[in-house]
XYZ file of C-alpha atoms in Angstrom:
616
model
C 75.713 81.411 95.076
C 78.227 84.105 95.052
C 76.989 87.881 95.247
C 78.606 88.351 91.865
C 76.401 85.684 90.108
C 73.311 86.775 91.998
C 73.437 90.416 91.429
C 76.377 92.318 90.219
C 78.858 90.498 88.109
C 79.361 90.703 84.471
C 78.086 87.185 83.998
C 77.418 85.658 80.491
C 73.733 86.038 81.130
C 74.034 89.709 81.925
C 76.316 90.273 78.880
C 73.971 88.375 76.598
C 70.868 90.158 77.942
C 72.316 93.652 77.226
C 73.584 92.597 73.846
C 70.153 90.949 72.826
C 68.371 93.983 73.859
C 70.557 96.161 71.617
C 70.128 93.721 68.729
C 66.347 93.821 69.124
C 66.522 97.620 69.141
C 68.328 97.520 65.913
C 65.794 95.000 64.508
C 63.277 97.753 64.186
C 65.424 99.670 61.777
C 66.462 97.149 59.307
C 66.757 99.584 56.428
C 69.396 101.703 58.041
C 72.543 100.000 56.656
C 75.383 98.943 58.923
C 74.276 99.343 62.432
C 77.178 97.422 64.000
C 79.015 100.667 64.755
C 76.035 101.729 66.783
C 76.335 98.449 68.845
C 79.924 99.124 69.529
C 79.138 102.446 71.320
C 75.738 101.577 72.778
C 76.957 99.909 75.957
C 76.661 101.895 79.269
C 79.500 104.056 80.454
C 82.041 102.218 82.574
C 82.665 102.951 86.237
C 86.337 103.819 87.096
C 87.566 104.604 90.543
C 91.092 106.148 90.808
C 93.213 105.635 93.897
C 96.188 108.092 93.901
C 99.301 107.529 96.091
C 100.007 110.502 98.323
C 102.824 108.936 100.369
C 105.994 110.826 101.313
C 108.053 109.239 98.582
C 106.000 111.017 95.980
C 108.236 114.036 96.845
C 111.100 112.323 95.053
C 111.622 112.276 91.249
C 111.186 109.259 89.036
C 114.061 107.750 87.131
C 115.221 110.266 84.499
C 118.206 109.759 82.360
C 121.083 112.249 83.159
C 119.392 113.803 86.211
C 117.981 110.832 88.255
C 119.576 107.588 86.973
C 118.523 105.660 90.083
C 114.979 107.009 90.583
C 113.746 108.297 93.884
C 116.006 111.437 93.769
C 115.715 114.438 95.968
C 114.405 117.524 94.078
C 114.790 121.145 95.279
C 110.977 121.988 95.610
C 110.002 118.572 96.874
C 106.423 117.743 95.845
C 106.060 121.333 94.525
C 108.831 120.509 92.030
C 107.568 119.769 88.509
C 110.236 116.871 88.518
C 108.436 115.163 91.542
C 106.417 112.210 91.123
C 103.275 113.735 92.850
C 103.491 116.783 90.576
C 103.859 114.635 87.385
C 101.169 112.120 88.509
C 98.616 115.048 88.999
C 99.807 116.629 85.720
C 99.428 113.423 83.765
C 95.899 112.453 85.216
C 94.753 116.049 84.524
C 96.025 115.795 80.919
C 94.266 112.578 80.279
C 90.911 113.272 82.048
C 90.688 116.700 80.405
C 91.085 115.231 76.933
C 87.853 115.851 74.947
C 88.380 112.582 73.238
C 88.506 110.578 76.418
C 85.210 108.869 76.038
C 82.393 108.507 78.455
C 83.484 107.122 81.910
C 81.985 107.702 85.355
C 84.797 108.377 87.746
C 85.468 108.135 91.483
C 88.498 109.278 93.382
C 90.378 108.779 96.621
C 93.846 109.075 98.274
C 95.620 107.778 101.394
C 94.597 108.642 104.829
C 96.117 111.739 106.532
C 94.512 112.398 109.876
C 95.382 115.730 111.705
C 96.993 117.082 108.513
C 98.669 120.403 109.243
C 101.121 122.758 107.440
C 103.220 124.619 110.018
C 105.067 126.843 107.548
C 106.329 127.017 103.991
C 109.663 127.792 102.608
C 111.124 129.667 99.611
C 113.855 128.654 97.203
C 115.936 131.562 95.981
C 119.026 131.930 93.675
C 121.923 134.476 94.269
C 121.916 137.216 91.728
C 125.574 137.837 91.991
C 128.776 136.605 93.696
C 129.189 136.939 97.503
C 132.456 136.931 99.437
C 135.587 135.611 97.632
C 137.030 132.672 99.488
C 139.769 132.384 96.855
C 140.247 135.750 95.116
C 138.843 135.786 91.666
C 137.756 132.071 91.504
C 135.740 130.900 94.505
C 132.858 132.876 95.999
C 130.353 132.173 98.702
C 127.687 132.164 97.720
C 128.332 131.938 93.985
C 126.208 133.625 91.430
C 123.181 131.388 90.585
C 123.628 129.252 93.776
C 120.310 128.023 95.299
C 119.538 129.003 98.872
C 116.503 128.129 101.074
C 114.883 130.865 103.111
C 112.082 130.684 105.763
C 111.447 129.249 109.175
C 114.743 128.011 110.607
C 115.440 124.535 112.023
C 118.355 123.011 113.957
C 121.373 122.295 111.774
C 122.279 119.326 113.995
C 125.408 118.308 115.859
C 128.174 115.732 116.083
C 130.831 114.377 113.855
C 128.612 112.423 111.498
C 126.681 113.508 108.421
C 123.811 114.688 110.714
C 126.200 117.397 111.965
C 127.948 118.541 108.739
C 128.334 122.317 108.692
C 126.875 122.866 112.142
C 130.071 123.320 114.080
C 133.612 124.339 113.427
C 134.841 120.780 114.152
C 132.618 119.334 111.395
C 132.483 122.035 108.689
C 130.927 121.532 105.164
C 133.720 120.991 102.611
C 133.435 123.085 99.587
C 134.737 120.351 97.338
C 131.911 118.028 98.538
C 128.696 118.742 96.555
C 126.441 117.011 99.131
C 127.925 119.003 102.116
C 127.537 122.265 100.230
C 123.926 121.390 99.378
C 123.277 120.586 102.994
C 124.231 124.209 103.901
C 122.173 125.640 100.981
C 119.227 123.642 102.361
C 119.594 125.029 105.821
C 116.906 127.754 106.001
C 118.044 131.406 106.423
C 116.019 134.482 107.470
C 113.388 132.988 109.872
C 109.657 133.255 109.731
C 109.575 136.985 108.718
C 112.987 137.303 107.156
C 114.601 138.869 110.197
C 116.738 136.104 111.675
C 120.509 135.674 111.143
C 121.779 132.123 110.513
C 125.395 130.907 110.957
C 127.165 127.735 109.732
C 130.668 126.610 108.926
C 132.462 125.780 105.669
C 135.983 124.541 104.832
C 138.269 125.029 101.779
C 141.708 123.506 101.399
C 141.963 122.821 105.120
C 140.828 126.252 106.254
C 137.566 126.642 108.205
C 135.324 129.637 107.776
C 132.404 130.930 109.809
C 129.478 132.125 107.582
C 126.573 134.342 108.652
C 123.527 135.371 106.575
C 121.861 138.472 107.995
C 118.571 139.665 106.309
C 118.790 143.259 105.124
C 115.849 143.999 102.880
C 112.842 142.715 101.110
C 110.170 140.154 101.936
C 109.449 136.558 101.016
C 108.045 136.068 97.619
C 109.899 139.056 96.178
C 113.571 139.885 95.677
C 115.523 139.914 99.040
C 118.905 141.067 100.126
C 121.162 139.581 102.810
C 124.501 140.696 104.225
C 126.877 137.710 103.978
C 129.810 137.729 106.396
C 132.663 135.274 106.057
C 135.227 135.037 108.872
C 138.343 132.846 108.810
C 138.811 130.617 111.944
C 142.219 131.124 113.453
C 141.852 128.229 116.031
C 140.079 124.922 116.164
C 137.089 126.088 118.158
C 136.766 129.240 115.817
C 136.738 131.421 119.005
C 139.108 133.625 117.192
C 138.656 134.869 113.677
C 139.957 137.150 111.027
C 137.772 138.941 108.417
C 138.072 137.752 104.838
C 138.642 140.423 102.263
C 135.346 141.520 100.651
C 133.310 140.564 103.660
C 130.637 141.381 104.401
C 129.014 141.347 100.951
C 125.473 142.400 100.229
C 123.871 139.725 98.037
C 120.574 139.900 96.194
C 118.419 136.866 95.817
C 115.697 136.337 93.300
C 112.730 134.006 94.029
C 112.439 130.573 92.415
C 109.198 129.392 94.169
C 107.615 128.729 97.520
C 107.402 125.105 98.499
C 106.471 122.740 101.440
C 109.752 121.173 102.655
C 110.070 117.449 103.071
C 113.126 115.375 103.746
C 114.016 111.721 104.574
C 117.428 111.909 106.483
C 121.012 112.441 106.015
C 121.520 110.216 102.879
C 124.377 111.256 100.628
C 123.554 109.384 97.478
C 120.414 108.483 95.607
C 118.086 106.796 95.652
C 116.280 108.287 98.562
C 118.891 110.967 99.142
C 118.328 113.910 101.535
C 119.922 116.233 104.033
C 117.797 116.479 107.192
C 115.395 114.191 109.099
C 111.673 114.408 108.425
C 110.991 115.462 112.033
C 113.401 118.478 111.518
C 112.631 119.485 107.902
C 109.026 118.583 107.134
C 106.639 121.569 106.749
C 103.549 119.237 107.010
C 102.581 116.669 109.548
C 99.892 113.983 109.627
C 99.039 110.801 111.439
C 97.472 107.273 110.966
C 98.827 107.151 107.453
C 98.855 103.364 107.506
C 95.144 103.067 108.137
C 94.234 102.987 104.452
C 92.362 105.484 102.238
C 90.977 108.665 103.633
C 87.301 107.967 104.057
C 84.358 110.377 104.329
C 83.637 109.273 107.884
C 86.507 110.764 109.864
C 86.050 114.539 109.590
C 86.883 114.993 113.317
C 90.095 113.057 112.882
C 91.068 115.119 109.866
C 91.333 118.238 111.940
C 94.684 119.484 113.394
C 95.168 120.123 117.015
C 93.670 123.626 116.599
C 90.561 122.246 114.901
C 91.601 123.364 111.374
C 90.842 120.988 108.562
C 92.949 120.699 105.330
C 90.967 117.802 103.976
C 87.830 118.139 101.961
C 84.480 119.102 103.631
C 81.919 116.285 103.653
C 78.800 116.835 101.788
C 76.166 114.400 102.825
C 73.137 116.199 101.253
C 72.531 113.477 98.644
C 69.170 111.813 99.405
C 70.385 108.526 98.104
C 72.421 107.982 101.330
C 75.921 107.779 102.609
C 77.220 105.910 99.714
C 76.986 109.068 97.680
C 78.576 111.471 100.263
C 81.338 113.429 98.728
C 84.316 114.389 100.781
C 87.822 112.967 100.852
C 86.358 110.249 98.687
C 84.472 111.123 95.437
C 82.110 108.289 94.993
C 81.260 106.548 91.730
C 77.866 107.908 90.508
C 75.719 107.158 87.400
C 74.197 110.726 87.537
C 77.482 112.529 87.097
C 81.011 111.536 85.851
C 82.583 113.649 88.583
C 85.338 114.627 86.099
C 85.363 118.308 87.073
C 85.531 117.411 90.767
C 88.561 115.206 90.160
C 90.316 117.777 88.034
C 89.903 120.120 91.004
C 91.625 117.685 93.199
C 94.515 117.561 90.857
C 94.594 121.243 90.221
C 92.777 123.094 93.022
C 92.434 126.297 90.936
C 90.353 124.431 88.256
C 87.172 126.328 87.259
C 86.603 125.140 83.742
C 88.300 124.256 80.525
C 90.002 127.535 80.154
C 91.915 127.109 83.504
C 95.611 127.256 83.468
C 96.238 124.353 85.908
C 98.454 124.956 89.003
C 99.787 121.585 90.325
C 101.896 123.079 93.151
C 101.016 122.908 96.880
C 102.591 125.768 98.779
C 101.094 128.416 96.550
C 97.646 127.625 97.871
C 98.718 128.493 101.519
C 99.132 131.891 102.984
C 102.666 133.013 103.460
C 102.454 133.716 107.260
C 100.488 132.382 110.155
C 97.485 134.286 111.570
C 98.103 135.769 114.991
C 99.256 133.325 117.467
C 98.409 130.253 115.437
C 101.018 127.631 114.869
C 99.903 126.599 111.318
C 99.314 128.131 107.934
C 95.692 128.575 106.609
C 94.580 128.160 102.974
C 94.362 131.371 100.844
C 91.008 130.034 99.592
C 89.055 127.292 101.437
C 87.657 126.011 98.145
C 91.168 125.244 96.878
C 92.735 122.362 98.755
C 95.824 120.668 97.414
C 96.855 117.080 97.834
C 99.963 116.775 100.128
C 102.444 114.073 99.850
C 103.365 112.683 103.407
C 103.246 109.457 105.176
C 103.330 105.583 104.313
C 101.900 103.472 101.501
C 98.881 101.548 102.720
C 98.045 99.731 99.504
C 96.424 96.651 101.052
C 94.251 98.653 103.603
C 93.218 101.121 100.964
C 91.957 98.447 98.606
C 90.334 96.628 101.554
C 88.471 99.779 102.572
C 87.505 100.496 98.904
C 85.914 96.978 98.775
C 84.066 97.545 102.003
C 82.772 100.883 100.702
C 81.855 99.242 97.444
C 79.955 96.192 98.800
C 79.115 97.137 102.343
C 80.983 94.038 103.507
C 84.300 93.784 105.332
C 84.436 90.033 105.597
C 86.079 87.826 103.101
C 82.803 86.010 102.215
C 79.723 88.146 102.059
C 76.031 87.207 102.172
C 73.582 89.995 101.294
C 75.275 93.078 99.894
C 74.977 96.605 100.960
C 77.160 99.724 100.440
C 77.452 101.585 97.210
C 76.772 98.557 95.026
C 73.400 97.864 96.548
C 72.268 101.488 95.955
C 73.712 101.462 92.506
C 72.117 98.248 91.381
C 68.698 99.487 92.339
C 69.088 103.081 91.176
C 71.178 102.736 88.031
C 69.068 101.466 85.252
C 72.252 100.555 83.300
C 74.142 98.810 86.154
C 74.289 95.395 84.669
C 75.634 96.841 81.376
C 78.481 98.689 82.934
C 82.106 97.485 83.439
C 83.622 98.301 86.768
C 87.375 99.148 87.235
C 89.830 100.198 89.918
C 92.836 102.187 88.833
C 95.693 102.478 91.380
C 98.457 105.054 90.734
C 101.373 104.484 93.129
C 105.103 104.780 93.214
C 105.997 101.799 95.453
C 105.277 98.697 97.260
C 103.086 98.076 100.365
C 104.632 99.543 103.532
C 102.002 99.041 106.082
C 101.660 95.268 106.282
C 98.361 95.072 104.178
C 97.504 92.499 101.642
C 96.452 94.314 98.388
C 96.714 91.140 96.303
C 94.003 89.397 98.424
C 91.567 92.302 98.089
C 92.032 92.990 94.398
C 91.336 89.234 93.789
C 88.076 89.400 95.983
C 87.044 92.502 94.029
C 87.467 90.646 90.764
C 86.117 87.297 91.818
C 83.143 88.431 93.785
C 82.167 91.696 92.166
C 83.770 91.693 88.784
C 85.824 94.827 89.486
C 89.075 94.687 87.378
C 92.109 96.359 88.827
C 94.696 98.338 86.809
C 98.001 99.263 88.485
C 100.268 102.012 87.354
C 103.584 101.699 89.196
C 105.114 105.157 88.523
C 108.920 105.282 88.608
C 109.090 101.660 89.927
C 111.462 99.163 88.445
C 109.597 95.961 87.505
C 110.932 93.120 89.596
C 109.501 89.530 89.721
C 107.495 88.785 92.782
C 106.907 92.356 94.075
C 103.367 93.011 95.493
C 102.391 95.086 92.592
C 102.757 92.157 90.264
C 100.048 90.160 91.923
C 97.510 93.037 92.325
C 96.612 92.975 88.635
C 96.919 90.701 85.512
C 100.041 91.190 83.552
C 98.350 93.233 80.782
C 96.758 95.484 83.538
C 100.165 96.306 85.141
C 102.221 99.318 83.894
C 105.675 100.678 84.829
C 105.997 104.216 83.424
C 109.470 105.673 84.048
C 108.490 109.369 83.467
C 105.609 111.684 82.868
C 105.464 111.006 79.246
C 105.241 107.352 79.695
C 102.701 107.846 82.454
C 100.428 109.775 80.123
C 100.703 107.171 77.327
C 99.882 104.393 79.785
C 96.888 106.158 81.289
C 95.627 106.829 77.823
C 96.087 103.215 76.962
C 94.230 102.219 80.106
C 91.314 104.473 79.339
C 91.274 103.162 75.858
C 91.172 99.496 77.006
C 88.433 100.382 79.491
C 86.119 101.920 76.852
C 86.977 99.156 74.402
C 86.254 96.358 76.930
C 82.952 98.037 78.008
C 81.655 97.926 74.481
C 83.117 94.516 73.403
C 80.095 92.465 74.483
C 77.887 94.557 72.301
C 80.181 94.098 69.212
C 80.377 90.456 69.694
C 76.639 90.103 69.515
C 76.645 90.770 65.747
C 78.149 87.941 63.659
C 80.717 89.239 61.292
C 79.671 86.545 58.830
C 76.178 88.148 58.362
C 75.546 91.202 56.357
C 74.192 94.153 58.337
C 70.930 93.832 56.668
C 70.585 90.159 57.481
C 71.537 90.648 60.955
C 68.923 93.374 61.423
C 66.241 91.325 59.819
C 67.179 88.239 61.893
C 66.868 90.362 65.098
C 63.526 91.770 63.954
C 62.087 88.263 63.365
C 63.359 86.875 66.708
C 60.593 86.893 69.268
C 63.046 85.703 71.834
C 65.359 88.662 71.312
C 62.510 91.126 71.456
C 61.200 89.562 74.630
C 64.747 89.939 76.115
C 64.860 93.510 75.002
C 61.632 94.262 76.765
C 62.663 92.536 79.934
C 65.970 94.329 80.063
C 65.123 97.600 78.534
C 65.252 99.464 81.910
C 68.519 97.686 82.825
C 70.361 98.646 79.753
C 68.970 102.219 79.420
C 67.058 101.375 76.175
C 63.538 102.442 75.367
C 61.139 99.468 75.651
C 59.939 98.142 72.314
C 56.215 98.010 71.623
C 54.623 94.832 70.466
C 51.336 92.861 70.859
C 50.627 91.198 74.090
C 52.441 87.960 74.396
C 50.412 84.612 74.882
C 50.101 83.484 78.448
C 52.518 80.755 79.305
C 51.034 77.691 81.026
C 52.819 76.866 84.248
C 52.996 73.177 83.339
C 55.102 73.623 80.194
C 58.488 72.255 80.334
C 61.506 74.192 79.277
C 62.386 73.887 75.627
C 66.007 73.850 74.427
C 66.864 76.952 72.378
C 69.433 75.025 70.227
C 68.645 74.610 66.596
C 67.293 71.149 65.813
C 69.612 69.032 63.737
C 68.504 67.978 60.148
C 68.050 64.414 61.344
C 65.897 65.181 64.351
C 62.284 64.409 63.936
C 59.885 67.318 63.754
C 57.276 67.824 66.431
C 53.951 66.355 65.121
C 51.318 68.906 64.214
C 49.181 69.520 67.172
C 51.658 67.724 69.462
C 51.777 70.606 71.932
C 49.189 73.122 73.005
C 51.856 75.494 74.372
C 52.283 78.581 72.233
C 55.439 78.515 70.237
C 56.483 81.815 71.645
C 56.250 80.547 75.175
C 58.592 77.600 74.337
C 61.535 79.989 73.625
C 63.755 80.573 76.678
C 64.650 84.205 77.385
C 67.502 85.341 79.636
C 66.126 86.742 82.775
C 67.614 88.360 85.944
C 66.041 89.185 89.292
C 66.334 92.840 88.548
C 64.032 92.400 85.519
C 61.247 91.700 87.921
C 60.885 88.059 86.876
C 61.903 84.828 88.586
C 64.248 82.071 87.259
C 61.231 79.686 87.270
C 59.211 81.851 85.070
C 62.256 82.242 82.688
C 62.587 78.475 82.510
C 59.049 77.839 81.376
C 58.750 80.542 78.747
């Protein structure tokens, strides 16, 4: 017999048992009018585990009419940008989970693995307050007023005649009539670590090449800064000889837009997946083993960077119920707490209560400068740790590891169960009455060779865990991996944040509705509320079931007179109503008390055996 049928699945017997117990409870209050509404809200709170995609592609923007028609577009602040998928996913989840009308759900949370996660530095996006040096008198300035510029730790511009070397040498200058080439120079960081380093690059206009140098002259990062911008006209091919352009140098003020963690994906001119520099060159954060699955609570040593500093969440193993309830990178499902506040703090690390103004950025939680000779940035507050988008999309391995954590079994076919579900089934009095769900919020397909469809199916078939998939910014295409991870009505393709919020609200609504459906179905709509209550009150079988499952459904046990002892030799009696033509049992034809001849649903967790259930 499968583990689901033996212990944990939402089987017909389990559903009926909880529903019968609820009916019997109503039977003691027949005079209270329509109690069906009580039944609809009396089922135990569902379990919902949220797995959030933190892969590098979450730095891009979802498809947005007019600004990102293709989807997966580069945005100026990367994952710190309100237009990015990670920012919007955190924002949408926060909005839905903090809604007072959400309903009662017990949550868990996890994200993708990021071993040795480290942030080397941050960058700042600025805008020029006024015009710089006139390239064409009165009409073309460099920089132009309002032009974006990146400042902070410098990196290599590149070399060669291809796109990877645009703007880096006089032989491959950035054309001012090419928006991508201009943007590449604007993304090249100026100023250095402490705003003291001059940076030089090359531009071209109407066949003439210019050498441009930004030299810091005042201010510090985070506030208004000024730079002296020098533009020299190259008078030979190698630009070894130059002439000064009128109006050069110009002192230009820059006003801050925001700090951000830089991330890029290569010299790709057009969306989708456009960019300007390689990840190795331009990424402020680094990590490893991002294809290994979700980030577990058992790899605290691997989480540390090369200097021993840890940006992942501290592991709290103080719960006396065991490792299944350790809180760390994974927030476990728990019947004693809904963990909503803990998850809100993962989404917005500054969360401290309902009055919090959430901050979904990343860079703002890090110090501006390194400490001493360290090669990485520390957090401003160790209690505020942001999610960082980097690495691959290990959907299959993440679902596989969730299943292993949930059941204590990594094989396809499991015998005795362990893990979280074993502890929950024995400690959670309402376990059999709860629905169990996995919600995956991702922006793309499997990239690590895993098999997510296999493991979502095993979760459903073996343990009754239903998977919802939210494919944020993904175009629905037949045959993609996402389409086989969940049933059609459990798969959503929101294009933007507003659709994402609506879909998440719809999912939470369905989860709450599904969790209470079995209780509603227990009351026949053809019976009046009063008749239904009286019928329940008169039914000894229902009251016996209520007593047997009271603890399992979280319902106070009903008092009644001691039941007659059932003789072991009594055969099971069918519970179906006898037809009008069937002969009645002769008076005195059986010495077995009538009450014992009525079969009552029974589960091992009730403390009774199937044999005893059969002879009642």
